[in-house]
Short mmCIF file of C-alpha atoms in Angstrom, two decimals:
data_model
loop_
_atom_site.label_atom_id
_atom_site.label_comp_id
_atom_site.label_asym_id
_atom_site.label_seq_id
_atom_site.Cartn_x
_atom_site.Cartn_y
_atom_site.Cartn_z
CA UNK A 24 51.86 -45.84 -8.76
CA UNK A 25 49.53 -43.35 -7.52
CA UNK A 26 49.52 -40.15 -9.74
CA UNK A 27 49.22 -38.04 -6.64
CA UNK A 28 52.72 -39.45 -5.47
CA UNK A 29 54.10 -37.04 -8.26
CA UNK A 30 52.99 -33.89 -6.64
CA UNK A 31 55.61 -31.01 -6.60
CA UNK A 32 56.41 -29.70 -3.10
CA UNK A 33 54.84 -26.27 -3.74
CA UNK A 34 51.69 -27.91 -4.73
CA UNK A 35 51.58 -29.43 -1.36
CA UNK A 36 52.53 -26.28 0.09
CA UNK A 37 49.38 -24.98 -1.65
CA UNK A 38 47.39 -27.76 0.02
CA UNK A 39 48.90 -26.93 3.30
CA UNK A 40 47.66 -23.39 2.96
CA UNK A 41 44.33 -24.77 2.16
CA UNK A 42 44.37 -26.76 5.48
CA UNK A 43 45.69 -23.62 7.28
CA UNK A 44 42.84 -21.32 6.10
CA UNK A 45 39.90 -23.96 6.75
CA UNK A 46 41.22 -24.92 9.96
CA UNK A 47 42.17 -21.60 11.29
CA UNK A 48 38.42 -20.48 10.59
CA UNK A 49 37.45 -23.61 12.59
CA UNK A 50 39.68 -22.98 15.21
CA UNK A 51 38.24 -19.25 15.67
CA UNK A 52 34.88 -20.64 15.57
CA UNK A 53 35.75 -23.04 18.31
CA UNK A 54 37.52 -20.21 20.15
CA UNK A 55 34.08 -18.17 20.09
CA UNK A 56 32.36 -21.01 21.33
CA UNK A 57 34.56 -22.10 24.10
CA UNK A 58 35.36 -18.24 24.82
CA UNK A 59 39.16 -19.64 25.15
CA UNK A 60 41.95 -19.37 23.08
CA UNK A 61 42.48 -22.24 20.72
CA UNK A 62 45.80 -23.16 19.21
CA UNK A 63 46.40 -24.83 15.75
CA UNK A 64 49.39 -26.90 14.40
CA UNK A 65 50.77 -26.58 11.15
CA UNK A 66 49.04 -28.46 8.56
CA UNK A 67 50.23 -31.76 7.34
CA UNK A 68 49.56 -32.79 3.88
CA UNK A 69 51.10 -36.07 2.54
CA UNK A 70 50.31 -39.19 0.65
CA UNK A 71 49.62 -41.81 3.49
CA UNK A 72 49.54 -45.48 3.00
CA UNK A 73 45.99 -46.83 3.92
CA UNK A 74 47.80 -48.87 6.91
CA UNK A 75 48.78 -45.31 8.15
CA UNK A 76 45.96 -43.30 7.86
CA UNK A 77 44.87 -43.71 11.56
CA UNK A 78 48.18 -43.16 13.06
CA UNK A 79 47.54 -39.45 13.86
CA UNK A 80 44.54 -40.20 15.98
CA UNK A 81 46.23 -43.00 17.90
CA UNK A 82 45.93 -46.12 15.45
CA UNK A 83 43.39 -48.27 13.91
CA UNK A 84 41.78 -49.51 16.87
CA UNK A 85 41.53 -46.28 18.99
CA UNK A 86 38.28 -45.36 19.77
CA UNK A 87 37.32 -41.92 18.68
CA UNK A 88 34.29 -39.65 18.17
CA UNK A 89 34.02 -38.78 14.50
CA UNK A 90 31.68 -36.25 12.62
CA UNK A 91 31.60 -37.21 9.08
CA UNK A 92 30.38 -34.77 6.18
CA UNK A 93 30.46 -35.72 2.47
CA UNK A 94 31.49 -32.65 0.78
CA UNK A 95 29.68 -32.30 -2.62
CA UNK A 96 29.90 -29.39 -5.38
CA UNK A 97 32.82 -28.40 -7.58
CA UNK A 98 35.66 -30.54 -5.61
CA UNK A 99 34.00 -33.19 -4.04
CA UNK A 100 35.64 -35.19 -1.07
CA UNK A 101 35.28 -36.45 2.50
CA UNK A 102 35.55 -34.47 5.60
CA UNK A 103 36.23 -35.94 9.30
CA UNK A 104 36.22 -33.88 12.53
CA UNK A 105 37.74 -36.26 15.03
CA UNK A 106 38.18 -35.89 18.72
CA UNK A 107 39.17 -38.40 21.46
CA UNK A 108 36.58 -39.40 24.23
CA UNK A 109 38.62 -37.10 26.72
CA UNK A 110 38.01 -34.05 24.71
CA UNK A 111 34.40 -34.80 23.86
CA UNK A 112 33.60 -34.72 27.63
CA UNK A 113 35.62 -31.48 27.90
CA UNK A 114 33.42 -29.93 25.11
CA UNK A 115 30.22 -31.27 26.52
CA UNK A 116 31.25 -29.80 29.96
CA UNK A 117 32.29 -26.55 28.75
CA UNK A 118 29.81 -25.73 26.19
CA UNK A 119 26.64 -27.22 27.49
CA UNK A 120 27.23 -27.87 31.05
CA UNK A 121 26.53 -31.69 30.48
CA UNK A 122 28.30 -34.00 32.81
CA UNK A 123 28.54 -37.08 30.67
CA UNK A 124 28.43 -40.31 32.40
CA UNK A 125 31.76 -42.30 32.20
CA UNK A 126 30.39 -45.58 31.17
CA UNK A 127 27.13 -45.69 29.85
CA UNK A 128 28.13 -43.87 26.81
CA UNK A 129 26.48 -41.10 25.35
CA UNK A 130 22.94 -40.07 25.41
CA UNK A 131 21.17 -38.77 22.39
CA UNK A 132 21.28 -35.46 23.69
CA UNK A 133 25.05 -35.63 23.78
CA UNK A 134 25.69 -36.87 20.57
CA UNK A 135 23.35 -34.30 18.97
CA UNK A 136 25.27 -31.67 20.80
CA UNK A 137 28.51 -33.29 19.51
CA UNK A 138 27.38 -33.60 15.96
CA UNK A 139 26.41 -29.99 16.02
CA UNK A 140 29.80 -28.93 17.09
CA UNK A 141 31.46 -30.85 14.43
CA UNK A 142 28.92 -29.70 12.03
CA UNK A 143 29.77 -25.94 12.90
CA UNK A 144 33.58 -26.49 12.92
CA UNK A 145 33.63 -28.35 9.70
CA UNK A 146 31.05 -26.03 8.24
CA UNK A 147 33.27 -22.95 8.87
CA UNK A 148 36.18 -24.99 7.58
CA UNK A 149 34.61 -25.45 4.47
CA UNK A 150 32.99 -22.10 3.99
CA UNK A 151 36.31 -20.36 4.32
CA UNK A 152 37.63 -22.92 1.72
CA UNK A 153 35.00 -22.06 -0.95
CA UNK A 154 35.49 -18.38 -0.39
CA UNK A 155 39.45 -18.83 -0.64
CA UNK A 156 38.83 -20.97 -4.09
CA UNK A 157 35.77 -19.56 -5.27
CA UNK A 158 34.44 -23.14 -5.54
CA UNK A 159 31.03 -24.37 -4.53
CA UNK A 160 31.35 -26.75 -1.81
CA UNK A 161 28.46 -27.89 0.02
CA UNK A 162 28.47 -30.54 2.85
CA UNK A 163 25.79 -32.99 3.46
CA UNK A 164 24.21 -33.18 6.62
CA UNK A 165 26.92 -34.47 9.33
CA UNK A 166 26.85 -38.10 10.49
CA UNK A 167 28.41 -38.92 13.81
CA UNK A 168 29.88 -42.12 15.00
CA UNK A 169 31.85 -43.38 18.21
CA UNK A 170 34.06 -46.18 16.89
CA UNK A 171 37.66 -47.72 15.81
CA UNK A 172 39.50 -44.78 14.16
CA UNK A 173 40.50 -47.25 11.49
CA UNK A 174 37.08 -48.28 10.62
CA UNK A 175 35.76 -44.53 10.51
CA UNK A 176 38.56 -43.18 8.55
CA UNK A 177 38.64 -46.15 6.13
CA UNK A 178 35.04 -45.00 4.78
CA UNK A 179 36.87 -41.80 3.65
CA UNK A 180 39.23 -43.80 1.30
CA UNK A 181 36.96 -45.64 -1.11
CA UNK A 182 37.52 -43.23 -3.71
CA UNK A 183 41.30 -43.72 -3.65
CA UNK A 184 41.03 -47.55 -3.40
CA UNK A 185 40.63 -47.72 -7.10
CA UNK A 186 43.68 -46.09 -8.15
CA UNK A 187 46.30 -47.15 -5.27
CA UNK A 188 47.00 -48.03 -1.70
CA UNK A 189 47.30 -44.66 -0.42
CA UNK A 190 45.33 -41.50 0.08
CA UNK A 191 46.22 -37.61 0.27
CA UNK A 192 44.90 -36.24 3.52
CA UNK A 193 45.13 -32.65 4.46
CA UNK A 194 45.35 -32.92 8.50
CA UNK A 195 45.20 -30.21 10.96
CA UNK A 196 45.13 -30.44 14.62
CA UNK A 197 44.11 -27.94 17.21
CA UNK A 198 44.41 -27.78 20.97
CA UNK A 199 43.06 -25.88 23.80
CA UNK A 200 46.06 -25.60 26.17
CA UNK A 201 45.15 -25.99 29.66
CA UNK A 202 42.02 -28.26 28.99
CA UNK A 203 44.01 -30.70 26.98
CA UNK A 204 41.46 -30.44 24.47
CA UNK A 205 42.57 -31.94 21.13
CA UNK A 206 40.74 -32.33 17.77
CA UNK A 207 41.57 -33.27 14.24
CA UNK A 208 40.46 -32.17 10.85
CA UNK A 209 40.76 -34.38 7.91
CA UNK A 210 40.07 -33.25 4.55
CA UNK A 211 40.24 -36.06 2.01
CA UNK A 212 39.55 -34.54 -1.39
CA UNK A 213 38.43 -37.06 -4.24
CA UNK A 214 41.46 -37.67 -6.47
CA UNK A 215 39.78 -35.61 -9.27
CA UNK A 216 39.43 -32.81 -6.95
CA UNK A 217 42.83 -31.89 -6.86
CA UNK A 218 43.01 -30.20 -10.41
CA UNK A 219 40.00 -28.16 -9.79
CA UNK A 220 41.40 -27.02 -6.58
CA UNK A 221 44.85 -26.08 -8.22
CA UNK A 222 43.14 -24.25 -10.96
CA UNK A 223 40.82 -22.46 -8.59
CA UNK A 224 43.65 -21.02 -7.18
CA UNK A 225 45.73 -20.11 -10.27
CA UNK A 226 48.33 -22.92 -9.81
CA UNK A 227 49.72 -23.52 -13.21
CA UNK A 228 49.05 -27.28 -14.55
CA UNK A 229 51.85 -28.71 -16.52
CA UNK B 1 50.46 -72.31 27.71
CA UNK B 2 51.23 -71.89 24.06
CA UNK B 3 52.71 -68.41 22.92
CA UNK B 4 50.02 -66.95 20.68
CA UNK B 5 51.41 -66.21 17.45
CA UNK B 6 49.73 -63.33 15.37
CA UNK B 7 49.75 -62.70 11.66
CA UNK B 8 48.62 -59.18 10.69
CA UNK B 9 46.47 -58.77 7.79
CA UNK B 10 46.69 -55.13 6.76
CA UNK B 11 44.15 -53.13 4.67
CA UNK B 12 43.61 -54.55 1.14
CA UNK B 13 46.09 -57.34 2.11
CA UNK B 14 45.92 -61.47 2.46
CA UNK B 15 47.70 -63.60 4.46
CA UNK B 16 47.60 -67.47 5.47
CA UNK B 17 48.40 -69.21 8.61
CA UNK B 18 49.13 -73.01 9.60
CA UNK B 19 49.93 -74.71 12.87
CA UNK B 20 47.71 -72.73 15.48
CA UNK B 21 48.71 -69.08 14.30
CA UNK B 22 45.89 -66.54 14.55
CA UNK B 23 45.23 -64.24 11.58
CA UNK B 24 44.06 -60.74 12.71
CA UNK B 25 42.86 -57.67 11.04
CA UNK B 26 41.83 -54.51 12.68
CA UNK B 27 39.31 -51.73 12.24
CA UNK B 28 37.02 -53.11 9.52
CA UNK B 29 34.40 -50.46 8.74
CA UNK B 30 32.92 -50.96 5.29
CA UNK B 31 35.71 -53.37 4.58
CA UNK B 32 35.08 -57.22 4.73
CA UNK B 33 37.35 -59.67 6.37
CA UNK B 34 36.78 -62.99 4.59
CA UNK B 35 38.19 -66.16 6.16
CA UNK B 36 38.66 -69.49 4.59
CA UNK B 37 39.62 -72.84 6.37
CA UNK B 38 40.36 -76.36 5.96
CA UNK B 39 39.78 -78.13 9.13
CA UNK B 40 41.87 -81.16 8.38
CA UNK B 41 45.11 -79.30 7.26
CA UNK B 42 44.76 -76.87 9.66
CA UNK B 43 45.30 -74.01 6.92
CA UNK B 44 43.40 -70.79 7.30
CA UNK B 45 43.55 -67.62 5.13
CA UNK B 46 42.12 -64.19 5.50
CA UNK B 47 41.82 -61.14 3.18
CA UNK B 48 40.86 -57.86 4.14
CA UNK B 49 38.62 -56.92 1.02
CA UNK B 50 38.33 -53.13 0.34
CA UNK B 51 36.29 -52.74 -2.79
CA UNK B 52 33.71 -55.09 -4.52
CA UNK B 53 34.95 -55.50 -8.09
CA UNK B 54 38.37 -54.68 -9.99
CA UNK B 55 36.35 -53.93 -13.20
CA UNK B 56 36.51 -50.04 -11.45
CA UNK B 57 40.25 -50.27 -10.84
CA UNK B 58 42.26 -47.77 -12.14
CA UNK B 59 45.67 -48.55 -10.86
CA UNK B 60 48.37 -50.84 -12.66
CA UNK B 61 49.39 -53.05 -11.57
CA UNK B 62 46.16 -54.05 -9.33
CA UNK B 63 46.44 -55.05 -5.77
CA UNK B 64 44.49 -58.27 -6.13
CA UNK B 65 43.94 -58.59 -2.25
CA UNK B 66 41.88 -55.18 -2.62
CA UNK B 67 38.84 -56.54 -4.65
CA UNK B 68 36.42 -59.20 -3.83
CA UNK B 69 36.34 -60.78 -7.19
CA UNK B 70 40.45 -61.01 -7.35
CA UNK B 71 41.15 -62.14 -3.94
CA UNK B 72 39.39 -65.02 -3.33
CA UNK B 73 40.87 -67.11 -6.37
CA UNK B 74 44.55 -66.03 -5.21
CA UNK B 75 43.73 -67.00 -1.50
CA UNK B 76 42.28 -70.45 -2.62
CA UNK B 77 45.85 -70.69 -4.70
CA UNK B 78 48.07 -69.59 -1.66
CA UNK B 79 46.07 -72.13 0.70
CA UNK B 80 46.60 -74.86 -1.94
CA UNK B 81 49.96 -74.43 -1.93
CA UNK B 82 50.05 -74.73 1.79
CA UNK B 83 48.43 -78.13 1.78
CA UNK B 84 44.84 -77.28 1.85
CA UNK B 85 42.17 -79.21 -0.07
CA UNK B 86 39.81 -76.57 -1.59
CA UNK B 87 36.91 -79.19 -1.61
CA UNK B 88 37.02 -79.16 2.30
CA UNK B 89 36.91 -75.24 2.55
CA UNK B 90 34.33 -73.52 4.62
CA UNK B 91 34.24 -69.54 4.84
CA UNK B 92 33.04 -67.04 7.53
CA UNK B 93 32.98 -63.11 7.20
CA UNK B 94 32.65 -60.10 9.17
CA UNK B 95 32.64 -56.36 8.52
CA UNK B 96 30.76 -54.50 5.63
CA UNK B 97 29.27 -52.08 7.97
CA UNK B 98 27.83 -48.94 6.78
CA UNK B 99 29.42 -46.70 9.33
CA UNK B 100 27.72 -43.44 8.52
CA UNK B 101 24.13 -43.51 7.34
CA UNK B 102 22.79 -40.34 5.44
CA UNK B 103 21.35 -39.34 2.34
CA UNK B 104 23.86 -38.88 -0.53
CA UNK B 105 23.88 -39.05 -4.13
CA UNK B 106 27.39 -41.01 -3.62
CA UNK B 107 27.25 -44.76 -4.04
CA UNK B 108 30.53 -44.91 -2.25
CA UNK B 109 28.49 -44.68 0.97
CA UNK B 110 26.89 -48.27 0.31
CA UNK B 111 30.30 -49.75 -0.24
CA UNK B 112 29.91 -51.95 2.83
CA UNK B 113 26.67 -53.97 1.71
CA UNK B 114 28.21 -53.79 -1.78
CA UNK B 115 31.28 -55.68 -0.56
CA UNK B 116 29.37 -58.39 1.30
CA UNK B 117 27.24 -59.06 -1.80
CA UNK B 118 30.16 -59.43 -3.82
CA UNK B 119 32.17 -61.83 -1.66
CA UNK B 120 29.05 -64.19 -1.34
CA UNK B 121 28.96 -64.13 -4.88
CA UNK B 122 32.48 -65.01 -5.38
CA UNK B 123 31.95 -67.87 -2.58
CA UNK B 124 29.05 -69.09 -4.79
CA UNK B 125 31.00 -69.22 -7.65
CA UNK B 126 33.86 -71.36 -6.26
CA UNK B 127 31.05 -73.47 -4.19
CA UNK B 128 32.49 -72.71 -0.89
CA UNK B 129 29.74 -72.79 1.91
CA UNK B 130 29.63 -69.61 4.14
CA UNK B 131 28.80 -71.27 7.62
CA UNK B 132 28.95 -67.92 9.61
CA UNK B 133 28.80 -64.50 9.32
CA UNK B 134 28.61 -61.19 11.36
CA UNK B 135 28.05 -58.35 8.51
CA UNK B 136 26.52 -55.10 8.16
CA UNK B 137 24.92 -52.90 10.90
CA UNK B 138 26.96 -49.50 11.49
CA UNK B 139 29.72 -50.42 13.79
CA UNK B 140 33.29 -51.28 13.00
CA UNK B 141 35.15 -54.43 13.78
CA UNK B 142 38.46 -56.19 14.74
CA UNK B 143 38.74 -59.91 14.01
CA UNK B 144 40.95 -62.77 14.94
CA UNK B 145 40.75 -66.08 13.00
CA UNK B 146 42.39 -69.03 14.65
CA UNK B 147 44.09 -71.66 12.31
CA UNK B 148 43.50 -74.75 14.73
CA UNK B 149 39.92 -74.14 15.65
CA UNK B 150 38.53 -72.34 12.72
CA UNK B 151 36.95 -69.89 15.36
CA UNK B 152 36.59 -66.26 14.27
CA UNK B 153 36.62 -63.57 17.26
CA UNK B 154 34.88 -60.61 16.39
CA UNK B 155 35.56 -57.38 18.43
CA UNK B 156 33.65 -54.12 18.33
CA UNK B 157 33.31 -50.95 20.50
CA UNK B 158 29.66 -51.32 20.98
CA UNK B 159 29.01 -54.95 20.88
CA UNK B 160 31.75 -56.42 22.76
CA UNK B 161 33.12 -59.77 22.08
CA UNK B 162 31.81 -62.56 19.87
CA UNK B 163 32.31 -65.74 18.23
CA UNK B 164 31.41 -67.47 15.14
#
């Protein structure tokens, strides 16, 4: 059995707060970029079987745009910022006044813009988390992909594969109301990182 | 028209199919979909390999379908029980992409190519010929393996549909 399955409820609450603070800051950053209010859902934190990791973004085969950063430093992990194609177009239209062509995929310019947006948002997520925990967390340069959600998210599960068939995901969704823009953050700390996060936050370790 | 009968193969899972059923696994990224086929008995098998070697496993008991080195011998056994003859086996595989390319100290980013190498090494050990593959590159794949024809259909967002 996965040792993380035994995490007590209050520890899961601590991780929810981690997701809340990180995504809260990212939502603020996005709100400034868009000059519009951005809402955020309460984070979900749970040990999810590999088969179901993509459920929140529409299933394994759903095509999504994902910006991926590997987090290095004291508490390594994987971070994904995932949006659907509809939201990606809205973002490009709102922020850059680019009207992406419907069928031809994305141009290099559009890719680069989306990657930068992901970078800003993930960066603000992580920097607030680093401030909050006093841990050193440094993201790698972001990589972007448009592909099936399962193929993308499974890249973040390798560290969990060695110890079981499920992974602990901190998932936050934000929405920009009238434009129906939705995005997802997935923070997947490496299994070894949880003790560091908990001890940095003064959570007693039995 | 015969109703198509799909057998879903999950992540780190293996299944066999006979009598025309189609084995399907979705969203292969760095994972590898390895298939075996015995044309005479029409027994097909598929495994969704996630990691190259069980040496790094820290789980107990281990999920044998997850690792390249443990899954192949087990799949051969399952197919034998279903009436297949291992000497006639031919293999095909797809997946093993490197979805994101960037510089990182982390070896886990190279997991796709390592999965492919490890599957090939296992096939060599069991003297099973690899007759077709669609591996590597940087995109995800969904695959369907037909147990009556042995045709492997590969779908991807960027490259469309391909048969090997």
